[in-house]
Coordinates of C-alpha atoms in Angstrom, one line a residue:
Chain A
M179 CA 0.0 0.0 0.0
R180 CA 3.0 2.3 0.4
D181 CA 2.9 3.6 -3.2
G182 CA -0.8 3.2 -3.7
T183 CA -0.1 -0.4 -5.0
W184 CA -1.0 -3.6 -3.3
N185 CA 2.5 -4.8 -2.6
P186 CA 2.7 -6.2 0.9
E187 CA 5.6 -5.3 3.1
L188 CA 5.6 -8.5 5.1
P189 CA 8.8 -10.1 6.6
L190 CA 10.8 -12.2 4.1
P191 CA 13.1 -15.0 5.2
M192 CA 16.8 -15.0 4.5
T193 CA 19.3 -17.7 5.4
I194 CA 22.5 -16.9 7.3
R195 CA 25.6 -17.6 5.1
E196 CA 28.3 -16.6 7.6
V197 CA 28.7 -15.5 11.2
R198 CA 31.9 -13.8 12.3
Q199 CA 32.8 -12.6 15.8
E200 CA 34.0 -9.0 15.3
T201 CA 34.5 -7.9 18.9
P202 CA 33.6 -9.6 22.3
A203 CA 30.1 -8.3 21.9
V204 CA 29.5 -8.0 18.2
R205 CA 28.9 -10.6 15.5
R206 CA 28.6 -10.0 11.8
F207 CA 25.8 -11.9 10.0
V208 CA 26.1 -12.2 6.3
L209 CA 22.8 -13.4 4.7
D210 CA 22.1 -15.2 1.4
G211 CA 19.9 -12.4 0.0
S212 CA 20.3 -8.8 -1.2
L213 CA 18.2 -5.6 -1.0
T214 CA 18.2 -2.4 -2.8
A215 CA 19.0 0.0 -0.1
E216 CA 20.9 3.2 0.8
P217 CA 23.6 3.4 3.5
G218 CA 21.9 4.5 6.7
Q219 CA 18.6 2.8 6.0
F220 CA 17.5 0.1 8.4
I221 CA 15.6 -3.2 8.3
M222 CA 13.3 -4.8 10.9
V223 CA 14.5 -8.3 11.8
W224 CA 11.9 -10.7 13.0
L225 CA 12.7 -13.9 15.0
P226 CA 9.4 -15.7 15.1
G227 CA 8.2 -16.2 18.7
I228 CA 10.8 -13.8 20.1
D229 CA 10.5 -10.2 18.8
E230 CA 11.2 -7.9 15.9
K231 CA 13.8 -5.1 16.2
P232 CA 15.4 -2.5 13.9
F233 CA 19.0 -2.8 12.6
S234 CA 21.0 -0.6 10.3
L235 CA 22.4 -2.3 7.3
M236 CA 26.2 -2.9 7.2
N237 CA 25.8 -3.9 3.6
A238 CA 22.8 -4.6 1.3
Q239 CA 24.3 -6.8 -1.3
P240 CA 24.5 -9.3 0.3
V241 CA 22.5 -8.2 3.4
T242 CA 25.0 -7.9 6.2
L243 CA 24.4 -6.9 9.9
A244 CA 26.7 -6.2 12.8
V245 CA 24.8 -7.1 15.9
A246 CA 25.8 -6.4 19.5
E247 CA 24.5 -8.6 22.2
V248 CA 22.7 -6.1 24.4
G249 CA 19.4 -7.8 25.4
R250 CA 17.0 -10.7 25.0
F251 CA 16.5 -10.3 21.2
T252 CA 20.2 -9.9 20.3
R253 CA 21.1 -12.8 22.6
A254 CA 18.7 -15.0 20.5
M255 CA 20.4 -13.6 17.4
H256 CA 23.8 -14.5 18.6
Q257 CA 22.6 -18.1 19.1
L258 CA 21.9 -18.4 15.3
S259 CA 24.5 -19.9 13.1
Q260 CA 25.1 -20.6 9.4
G261 CA 22.1 -22.1 7.7
D262 CA 19.6 -20.7 10.2
R263 CA 16.9 -18.3 9.0
L264 CA 15.7 -14.9 10.0
W265 CA 13.0 -12.7 8.6
L266 CA 13.3 -9.1 7.6
R267 CA 11.1 -6.2 6.5
G268 CA 12.5 -3.1 4.7
P269 CA 14.6 -1.3 4.0
F270 CA 13.0 1.7 5.7
G271 CA 13.8 5.3 6.5
Q272 CA 16.0 8.0 5.1
G273 CA 19.6 7.0 4.6
F274 CA 22.8 9.1 4.2
T275 CA 23.3 11.2 1.1
L276 CA 26.8 11.7 -0.2
E277 CA 28.1 15.3 -0.2
G278 CA 31.6 16.7 -0.4
R279 CA 34.8 15.1 -1.8
H280 CA 36.4 14.5 1.6
L281 CA 34.3 12.8 4.3
L282 CA 34.9 12.3 8.0
L283 CA 32.9 9.4 9.5
A284 CA 32.7 9.1 13.3
A285 CA 31.6 5.6 14.6
G286 CA 30.8 5.4 18.2
G287 CA 30.5 1.8 19.6
Y288 CA 28.1 -0.2 17.5
G289 CA 27.5 2.8 15.2
A290 CA 30.2 1.5 12.9
A291 CA 27.9 -0.8 10.9
P292 CA 25.9 1.8 8.8
L293 CA 29.1 3.8 8.4
A294 CA 30.9 0.8 6.8
F295 CA 28.1 0.7 4.3
L296 CA 28.5 4.4 3.7
A297 CA 32.3 4.1 3.4
R298 CA 31.9 1.3 0.8
R299 CA 29.6 3.5 -1.3
A300 CA 31.8 6.7 -0.9
R301 CA 35.0 4.8 -1.7
G302 CA 33.3 3.2 -4.7
E303 CA 32.7 6.7 -6.0
G304 CA 36.3 7.7 -5.4
R305 CA 35.7 10.0 -2.5
R306 CA 38.3 10.4 0.3
V307 CA 37.1 8.9 3.5
A308 CA 38.6 9.3 7.0
V309 CA 37.0 7.3 9.8
L310 CA 37.2 7.7 13.5
V311 CA 36.3 4.4 15.2
A312 CA 35.6 5.1 18.9
A313 CA 34.8 2.7 21.7
R314 CA 35.1 2.3 25.4
S315 CA 38.2 0.2 25.1
R316 CA 40.5 -1.2 22.4
Q317 CA 38.8 -4.7 22.2
H318 CA 35.5 -3.0 21.4
L319 CA 36.8 -1.0 18.4
L320 CA 34.5 -2.2 15.6
L321 CA 35.2 -2.9 11.9
V322 CA 38.6 -1.2 11.9
D323 CA 40.0 -3.7 9.4
E324 CA 36.8 -3.4 7.3
F325 CA 37.3 0.4 7.0
R326 CA 41.0 -0.2 6.1
T327 CA 40.1 -2.7 3.5
L328 CA 37.7 -0.2 1.9
G329 CA 40.6 2.2 1.6
C330 CA 39.7 4.6 4.4
E331 CA 42.2 6.4 6.6
V332 CA 41.3 5.0 10.1
Y333 CA 41.8 6.8 13.4
T334 CA 40.8 5.3 16.7
C335 CA 40.0 6.6 20.2
T336 CA 39.0 4.9 23.4
D337 CA 37.5 6.1 26.7
D338 CA 40.3 4.4 28.6
G339 CA 43.3 4.9 26.3
S340 CA 43.8 1.2 25.7
D341 CA 44.5 1.8 22.0
S342 CA 47.9 3.3 23.1
Q343 CA 46.6 6.9 22.6
P344 CA 45.5 9.4 25.2
P345 CA 42.1 8.5 26.6
R346 CA 39.4 10.7 25.1
L347 CA 35.8 10.7 24.1
A348 CA 34.7 10.7 20.5
P349 CA 33.6 14.3 20.2
Q350 CA 37.1 15.5 21.3
A351 CA 38.8 13.2 18.8
V352 CA 36.4 14.4 16.1
E353 CA 37.2 18.1 16.9
E354 CA 40.9 17.3 16.5
L355 CA 40.3 15.7 13.1
L356 CA 38.1 18.5 11.9
T357 CA 41.0 20.9 12.5
S358 CA 43.7 18.7 11.1
L359 CA 41.8 17.1 8.1
R360 CA 39.3 19.9 7.3
P361 CA 36.7 17.5 5.8
D362 CA 33.8 18.7 3.7
A363 CA 31.2 16.8 5.7
L364 CA 30.7 14.9 8.9
Y365 CA 28.8 11.6 9.2
A366 CA 28.2 9.9 12.5
C367 CA 26.4 7.1 14.2
G368 CA 26.7 6.3 17.9
P369 CA 25.2 7.0 21.3
A370 CA 22.8 9.9 21.6
G371 CA 25.2 11.9 23.8
M372 CA 28.0 11.6 21.2
L373 CA 25.6 12.7 18.4
D374 CA 24.3 15.7 20.4
A375 CA 27.9 16.8 20.9
L376 CA 28.8 16.3 17.3
E377 CA 25.7 18.2 16.2
A378 CA 27.0 21.2 18.3
L379 CA 30.4 20.8 16.8
A380 CA 29.0 20.8 13.2
R381 CA 27.1 24.0 13.9
Q382 CA 30.2 25.6 15.5
Y383 CA 32.4 24.6 12.5
H384 CA 29.7 25.4 10.0
L385 CA 30.1 21.9 8.6
P386 CA 27.2 19.8 7.1
A387 CA 26.6 16.8 9.2
Q388 CA 24.5 13.7 8.8
L389 CA 23.7 11.9 12.1
S390 CA 22.1 8.4 12.3
R391 CA 19.9 8.2 15.5
E392 CA 18.5 5.3 17.4
A393 CA 15.1 5.1 18.9
Y394 CA 12.7 2.6 20.4
M395 CA 10.8 1.4 17.4
R396 CA 7.7 -0.6 16.8
C397 CA 6.0 -0.4 13.3
G398 CA 9.0 0.9 11.3
I399 CA 6.6 2.5 8.8
G400 CA 5.7 5.8 10.4
V401 CA 2.3 5.1 12.0
C402 CA 2.6 4.1 15.6
G403 CA 4.5 7.2 16.9
S404 CA 6.8 5.1 19.2
C405 CA 10.1 6.5 17.8
T406 CA 9.6 10.3 18.1
C407 CA 12.5 12.7 18.3
G408 CA 10.8 16.1 18.8
D409 CA 8.3 16.3 16.0
Q410 CA 10.3 13.8 13.9
L411 CA 9.8 10.1 13.4
V412 CA 13.1 8.3 13.5
C413 CA 11.7 5.4 11.4
R414 CA 10.4 7.6 8.6
D415 CA 12.0 11.1 8.8
G416 CA 15.3 9.5 10.0
P417 CA 17.2 7.5 11.1
V418 CA 19.6 9.9 9.4
F419 CA 19.1 13.6 10.1
R420 CA 21.0 16.3 8.3
I421 CA 22.3 19.4 9.9
A422 CA 23.1 22.1 7.4
G423 CA 26.1 23.3 9.5
Chain B
M276 CA -16.5 33.9 -16.4
A277 CA -17.2 34.9 -12.8
E278 CA -14.5 34.1 -10.3
Q279 CA -15.3 31.0 -8.4
L280 CA -15.2 31.2 -4.6
S281 CA -13.0 28.5 -3.0
P282 CA -15.3 25.9 -1.5
D283 CA -15.8 26.0 2.3
L284 CA -14.3 22.9 3.9
R285 CA -15.2 23.8 7.5
V286 CA -17.5 21.4 9.4
N287 CA -19.3 21.7 12.7
L288 CA -18.7 18.5 14.7
C289 CA -20.9 18.5 17.8
G290 CA -20.6 22.3 18.1
V291 CA -16.9 22.3 17.5
L292 CA -15.7 24.0 14.4
L293 CA -13.1 22.1 12.3
P294 CA -11.2 24.0 9.6
N295 CA -11.7 20.9 7.4
P296 CA -13.2 17.4 7.8
L297 CA -10.0 15.5 8.1
V298 CA -9.4 14.0 11.6
L299 CA -6.2 12.2 12.6
A300 CA -7.6 8.9 13.9
S301 CA -6.6 7.7 17.3
G302 CA -3.7 5.3 17.5
I303 CA -1.8 6.9 14.6
L304 CA 1.0 9.4 15.5
G305 CA -0.9 10.8 18.5
T306 CA 1.8 10.1 21.0
T307 CA 3.4 13.4 21.6
A308 CA 2.5 17.1 21.6
E309 CA 5.2 17.9 19.0
L310 CA 4.0 15.2 16.6
M311 CA 0.3 16.2 17.0
E312 CA 1.3 19.8 16.3
R313 CA 3.1 18.7 13.2
V314 CA 0.0 16.8 12.0
A315 CA -2.1 19.9 12.6
K316 CA 0.4 22.1 10.7
N317 CA 0.2 19.6 7.8
G318 CA -3.5 20.3 7.3
A319 CA -5.5 18.1 9.7
G320 CA -8.9 19.5 10.7
A321 CA -8.7 17.9 14.1
V322 CA -6.3 15.6 15.9
T323 CA -7.1 12.6 18.1
C324 CA -4.5 11.5 20.6
K325 CA -3.5 7.9 21.0
S326 CA -6.0 6.3 23.5
C327 CA -5.0 6.9 27.1
G328 CA -6.0 4.6 29.9
P329 CA -5.8 4.6 33.7
E330 CA -2.3 3.1 34.0
P331 CA 0.8 3.0 31.8
R332 CA 0.9 0.1 29.4
A333 CA 3.8 -1.2 27.4
G334 CA 1.6 -2.8 24.8
H335 CA 2.3 -6.0 22.9
P336 CA 5.8 -7.1 21.8
N337 CA 6.7 -6.7 18.1
P338 CA 5.7 -7.3 15.4
T339 CA 2.7 -5.0 16.2
V340 CA 1.9 -3.3 12.9
L341 CA 2.2 -4.8 9.4
D342 CA 1.5 -3.6 5.9
W343 CA -0.1 -6.7 4.4
G344 CA -0.9 -5.1 1.0
P345 CA -4.5 -3.8 0.8
G346 CA -4.2 -2.4 4.3
L347 CA -2.6 -2.7 7.7
I348 CA -3.1 -5.1 10.5
N349 CA -2.1 -4.1 14.0
A350 CA -2.0 -5.2 17.6
V351 CA -0.2 -2.5 19.4
G352 CA -2.1 -3.3 22.5
L353 CA -3.1 0.2 23.8
A354 CA 0.5 1.2 24.6
N355 CA 0.2 4.5 26.5
P356 CA 1.9 6.4 29.3
G357 CA -1.2 6.3 31.7
I358 CA -3.6 9.1 32.5
D359 CA -1.2 11.1 34.7
E360 CA 1.4 11.7 31.9
A361 CA -1.3 11.7 29.2
V362 CA -3.0 14.7 30.8
E363 CA 0.4 16.6 30.7
I364 CA 0.9 15.6 27.1
L365 CA -2.7 16.7 26.2
R366 CA -2.2 20.1 28.0
E367 CA 0.9 20.8 26.0
T368 CA -0.9 19.6 22.8
R369 CA -3.8 21.9 23.4
R370 CA -1.5 24.8 24.0
R371 CA 0.2 24.1 20.6
L372 CA -3.1 23.4 18.6
Q373 CA -5.1 26.3 19.9
P374 CA -3.3 29.0 17.9
L375 CA -3.7 26.8 14.8
G376 CA -7.4 26.6 15.2
V377 CA -7.2 22.8 15.1
P378 CA -9.4 21.0 17.8
L379 CA -8.0 18.3 20.0
I380 CA -10.0 15.0 20.6
A381 CA -9.0 13.0 23.6
S382 CA -9.4 9.3 23.1
V383 CA -9.8 7.3 26.3
F384 CA -10.1 3.7 27.3
A385 CA -10.4 1.5 30.4
D386 CA -11.2 -2.0 31.3
S387 CA -14.2 -1.1 33.5
V388 CA -17.1 1.3 33.6
K389 CA -15.6 2.9 36.7
G390 CA -12.3 3.2 34.9
F391 CA -13.9 4.9 31.9
A392 CA -15.6 7.4 34.1
E393 CA -12.3 8.1 36.0
V394 CA -10.2 8.6 32.9
T395 CA -12.9 10.7 31.2
R396 CA -13.1 12.9 34.3
R397 CA -9.3 13.4 34.4
V398 CA -9.0 14.1 30.8
C399 CA -11.8 16.7 30.8
A400 CA -9.6 18.8 33.1
V401 CA -7.2 19.5 30.2
P402 CA -9.7 20.3 28.6
P403 CA -9.8 18.8 25.1
D404 CA -12.4 20.1 22.5
L405 CA -14.0 16.7 22.4
V406 CA -13.7 13.3 24.1
E407 CA -13.8 10.0 22.3
L408 CA -14.6 6.8 24.2
N409 CA -12.6 3.9 22.7
I410 CA -14.8 1.0 23.7
S411 CA -13.9 -1.0 20.7
C412 CA -10.2 -2.0 20.7
P413 CA -10.1 -5.6 19.4
N414 CA -6.6 -6.3 20.6
V415 CA -6.8 -6.6 24.4
E416 CA -9.6 -9.1 24.7
A417 CA -7.4 -11.6 26.5
E418 CA -6.8 -9.1 29.3
F419 CA -9.9 -6.8 29.2
G420 CA -12.6 -9.4 28.2
R421 CA -15.1 -8.7 25.5
P422 CA -15.1 -5.1 24.3
F423 CA -17.9 -2.9 25.6
S424 CA -18.8 -2.1 22.0
L425 CA -20.1 -5.6 21.3
D426 CA -23.2 -5.3 23.5
P427 CA -25.7 -2.4 23.5
D428 CA -26.3 -2.5 27.3
A429 CA -22.6 -2.5 28.1
A430 CA -21.9 0.2 25.6
A431 CA -24.7 2.3 27.0
E432 CA -23.5 1.8 30.6
V433 CA -20.0 3.0 29.8
T434 CA -21.4 6.0 27.9
R435 CA -23.7 6.9 30.7
A436 CA -20.9 6.8 33.2
A437 CA -18.6 8.9 31.1
R438 CA -21.4 11.3 30.2
A439 CA -22.0 12.0 33.9
V440 CA -18.5 13.4 34.3
C441 CA -17.9 14.8 30.9
D442 CA -18.6 18.5 30.1
R443 CA -17.2 18.3 26.6
P444 CA -18.9 16.9 23.5
L445 CA -18.7 13.1 23.8
L446 CA -18.1 10.7 20.9
V447 CA -18.2 6.9 21.1
K448 CA -16.0 4.9 18.8
L449 CA -17.9 1.9 17.5
S450 CA -16.7 -1.6 16.4
P451 CA -17.7 -3.0 13.1
N452 CA -17.5 -6.5 14.5
V453 CA -21.1 -6.8 15.5
T454 CA -24.2 -8.0 13.7
D455 CA -26.3 -4.9 14.4
V456 CA -24.1 -1.8 14.7
V457 CA -27.2 0.5 14.6
A458 CA -28.5 -1.1 17.9
I459 CA -25.1 -0.2 19.5
G460 CA -25.3 3.3 18.0
K461 CA -28.8 3.9 19.3
A462 CA -27.9 2.6 22.8
V463 CA -24.9 5.0 23.2
V464 CA -26.7 8.0 21.8
A465 CA -29.6 7.3 24.1
A466 CA -27.0 7.1 26.9
G467 CA -25.7 10.6 26.1
A468 CA -23.2 10.4 23.3
D469 CA -23.2 13.5 21.1
G470 CA -21.7 11.8 18.1
L471 CA -20.1 8.6 16.9
T472 CA -16.8 7.5 15.4
A473 CA -17.1 4.6 13.0
I474 CA -15.4 2.3 12.6
N475 CA -12.6 0.9 14.7
T476 CA -10.5 -1.8 13.1
L477 CA -12.2 -4.9 11.6
G478 CA -11.7 -8.4 12.8
P479 CA -9.5 -9.3 14.5
G480 CA -7.7 -10.8 11.5
M481 CA -4.6 -12.9 11.2
V482 CA -1.6 -13.0 8.8
I483 CA 0.5 -16.1 8.8
D484 CA 4.1 -16.4 7.5
I485 CA 3.9 -19.5 5.2
E486 CA 7.7 -20.1 5.4
S487 CA 7.6 -20.6 9.2
G488 CA 3.9 -21.2 9.9
W489 CA 4.0 -18.5 12.5
P490 CA 1.2 -15.8 12.8
I491 CA 3.3 -12.7 12.2
L492 CA 1.9 -10.4 14.8
A493 CA 3.2 -11.2 18.3
N494 CA -0.4 -11.0 19.5
R495 CA -1.2 -13.5 16.7
V496 CA -4.4 -11.5 15.8
G497 CA -4.9 -7.8 15.2
G498 CA -7.3 -5.2 13.9
V499 CA -7.5 -4.8 10.1
S500 CA -7.5 -1.3 8.7
G501 CA -6.8 0.5 5.4
P502 CA -8.4 0.4 2.0
A503 CA -9.5 -3.2 2.5
I504 CA -12.2 -2.2 5.0
R505 CA -13.4 1.0 3.4
P506 CA -16.6 -0.3 1.8
I507 CA -17.6 -1.7 5.2
A508 CA -16.9 1.6 7.0
V509 CA -19.0 3.4 4.3
R510 CA -21.9 1.1 4.8
I511 CA -21.8 1.4 8.6
V512 CA -21.7 5.2 8.4
Y513 CA -24.6 5.0 6.0
D514 CA -26.6 2.9 8.3
L515 CA -25.9 5.0 11.4
W516 CA -26.8 8.2 9.6
A517 CA -30.0 6.7 8.3
H518 CA -31.2 5.8 11.8
L519 CA -29.6 8.3 14.1
R520 CA -28.8 11.6 12.3
V521 CA -26.0 12.4 14.8
P522 CA -22.6 13.7 13.8
I523 CA -20.3 10.9 12.7
I524 CA -16.5 10.8 12.2
G525 CA -16.4 8.3 9.3
T526 CA -13.2 6.3 9.6
G527 CA -11.9 3.3 7.7
G528 CA -9.5 3.1 4.8
V529 CA -9.7 6.7 3.5
T530 CA -6.6 7.6 1.5
C531 CA -7.7 10.3 -0.9
G532 CA -10.2 13.1 -1.6
R533 CA -12.6 10.8 -3.4
D534 CA -12.8 8.5 -0.3
V535 CA -13.6 11.6 1.9
I536 CA -16.4 12.6 -0.5
E537 CA -17.8 9.1 -0.4
M538 CA -17.8 9.0 3.4
I539 CA -19.6 12.3 3.6
M540 CA -22.2 11.2 1.0
A541 CA -22.8 8.3 3.3
G542 CA -23.6 10.8 6.1
A543 CA -20.3 11.5 7.8
T544 CA -19.7 15.0 9.3
A545 CA -16.0 14.5 9.5
V546 CA -13.6 11.8 8.2
G547 CA -10.9 10.0 10.1
I548 CA -7.5 9.4 8.5
G549 CA -5.3 6.7 9.9
S550 CA -3.5 4.0 7.9
A551 CA -3.1 6.5 5.0
V552 CA -0.3 8.2 6.7
I553 CA 2.1 5.4 5.6
Q554 CA 1.7 6.7 2.1
G555 CA 3.1 10.2 2.7
G556 CA 3.5 10.8 6.4
P557 CA 1.7 13.8 8.0
A558 CA 1.7 15.5 4.5
V559 CA -1.3 13.3 3.5
F560 CA -3.6 15.7 5.2
S561 CA -2.9 18.7 3.0
R562 CA -2.9 16.5 -0.1
I563 CA -6.3 15.0 0.7
A564 CA -7.8 18.4 1.8
A565 CA -6.7 19.8 -1.6
E566 CA -8.4 16.9 -3.4
V567 CA -11.6 17.5 -1.5
R568 CA -11.5 21.2 -2.4
D569 CA -10.9 20.4 -6.0
Y570 CA -13.8 17.9 -6.1
L571 CA -16.2 20.5 -4.6
A572 CA -15.0 23.2 -6.9
S573 CA -15.2 21.1 -10.0
H574 CA -18.7 19.9 -9.1
G575 CA -20.0 23.3 -8.3
Y576 CA -20.5 22.7 -4.5
A577 CA -19.9 25.5 -2.1
S578 CA -19.6 23.4 1.0
L579 CA -19.6 19.8 2.3
N580 CA -23.2 20.4 3.7
E581 CA -24.5 20.2 0.1
I582 CA -23.4 16.6 -0.3
R583 CA -23.7 15.2 3.3
G584 CA -25.9 12.1 3.2
L585 CA -26.5 12.5 -0.5
A586 CA -26.5 8.7 -1.0
H587 CA -29.6 8.5 1.2
A588 CA -31.6 10.6 -1.3
R589 CA -30.7 8.4 -4.2
R590 CA -33.3 5.6 -4.4
H591 CA -33.6 3.0 -7.1
M592 CA -36.6 3.3 -9.4
E593 CA -39.6 1.2 -8.3
P594 CA -40.0 -1.8 -10.5

C-alpha cells in the first residue's frame, strides 16, 4: 500500500551464510539475499516467537548486519549460526546522502555498521574517507579492518586509552580531526550523547553533518508514533538527520 | 466567467468548528505534543491523541503493525503512558493546537465502567475540545474481556458513566465487529453520546508467514484497517446516519479526496485518516484536503453540507 499499490511489506526469510565474531560483543551476520538500499537505511529483523527489532544495514548486497548482544533479542540472534533463517522487512527510513569530496565518518561503539556501508559507497565513487572508530576500550573497536580494506584512513579513540593513545571521548577526537583534516562533511552514528555533541560541533564549525539516530521502534513505517525525536519520526524522517552546518 | 469562490471545507462537529473534515484517527502518530502539532500544521482539521487509559501500558511485543498489502493489521495493545502523563501531554498539545485553530480530541479507554468514568473525568480537566470513548479496541480481549462495543447494554453503561463526568462533546467509537451496529449506536446515543466515530479496526484478523507457519503479529491476531475495509466503513456510516442523524466521524481506509467525499455522502460529518499516513507521512492531510476542495469546486458545490448524506436521497426506481 506504500505507493498506492498492493505490494505487501511482510517479513521475508533469508538464510545466514556466515557468522563472524567482530568484537567480544558484536557478531557479523552475512545473509544469502540482497536488498536495494541506501547506506543509513534500516531493516526490521523478526525472529518468530521472540520479537522484531530494527538494525542498520552494514551492507545490502548481500544483506549484512553487525549485531551487538545487548538484550533478549540480540542474545537470541547470537545463538543463530550458518544455515539458520531470520526474517526481515524493509529497507526503511532516510539514509545518508553523499556530499563533499572529503568525508569524515565518526563511529561510536556499535555505530560503525551503517558507516561501513557508507564508506563502501563513498570509496566506490572515489571519495576520500577518513573514519574515527571510537569505543570504550580497544577490544570494542568495531570494523577497523573493514574500513582499512575499503581504503579509508582509520583513526581510533578509546575512553580508557587502551588503543595506546591518550584516553578521550569521540567528540574531542572528532574536533581534532576537523581541525587537522578539514573535511567537507561529517557523518556519524553512535550513542545519543555523542551525536548531540557532534551536532553542536557541526554548527560551531559550519560543517554539514548527517547523524544516524537510534530510537525505540515498533512499526518501522511511520504510523505508531513510538520513535519520536521532537516532531520527527526516527523510522520515517530518519534515522539519518542532516544538519546544514 | 465569474471568479469561483473557494469551497468551504469547514465542518461543525458536535458544536466544535473544524477547519476541514480530516481528523487524525486515534492510535496513529498521536503520542506526543510535537507530533500532533506537526499533523495539525500539515493540514489536519482535528487531531485525536492515542488512546489513554488509567495506567501506563507497554503494549504487545513486536511485530505490532504490518502492511499486508490492501491495508494494515495491528495489535499495538493500547500502549500508553497512563492518564497522569497523558494529561500533561494533552495540555501541551492543546497549547500548541489552539493558535492553529485545530481542535483536539482526547481518546480514552479503560477495562471497566468505573475506569472509563475516572479517565474521562481526568481528561476533561485538560480540557480537550471533544472526548472519544474507545470502547472497541479488538486487541486486548485476553486481558480486558469482551469489548464494551459488542453489547448495547454494556456500551450504554460506559457511555452513561462517562457522560456524567464529561462536560465536553462526547463521541463513542464503534466496532464493526457486530451483527447490528445500529443497535449499539442507538444505545450509546440514548445514553448521552453527542456523536459517533465509526469504525474501529475490523476483525480481528490474522496474517501467517507461510515459510515458518507463525502468525506474524506477536499478539497473533490484530485489527484490520486501510483500503481493504473502506466499503464496510462506508456502509456502517450510511446505516448509522440513516437511523440516528448524529454527527459521525467516518473512519476506515480513507486515503484520498474521493474517499472523503464518499464518506460524507454516506452521512459522515468529518472523516478519520489513519492508515493512509504510511503513504506520505503527515503531509497526506494537506494533499487529501486539496483533493476534497478540487472535487467540490469542479462539481459546483460551495460546502460539504451540500453533499452530506446524499447517497440516502438516491433511491432506485420502483420496478
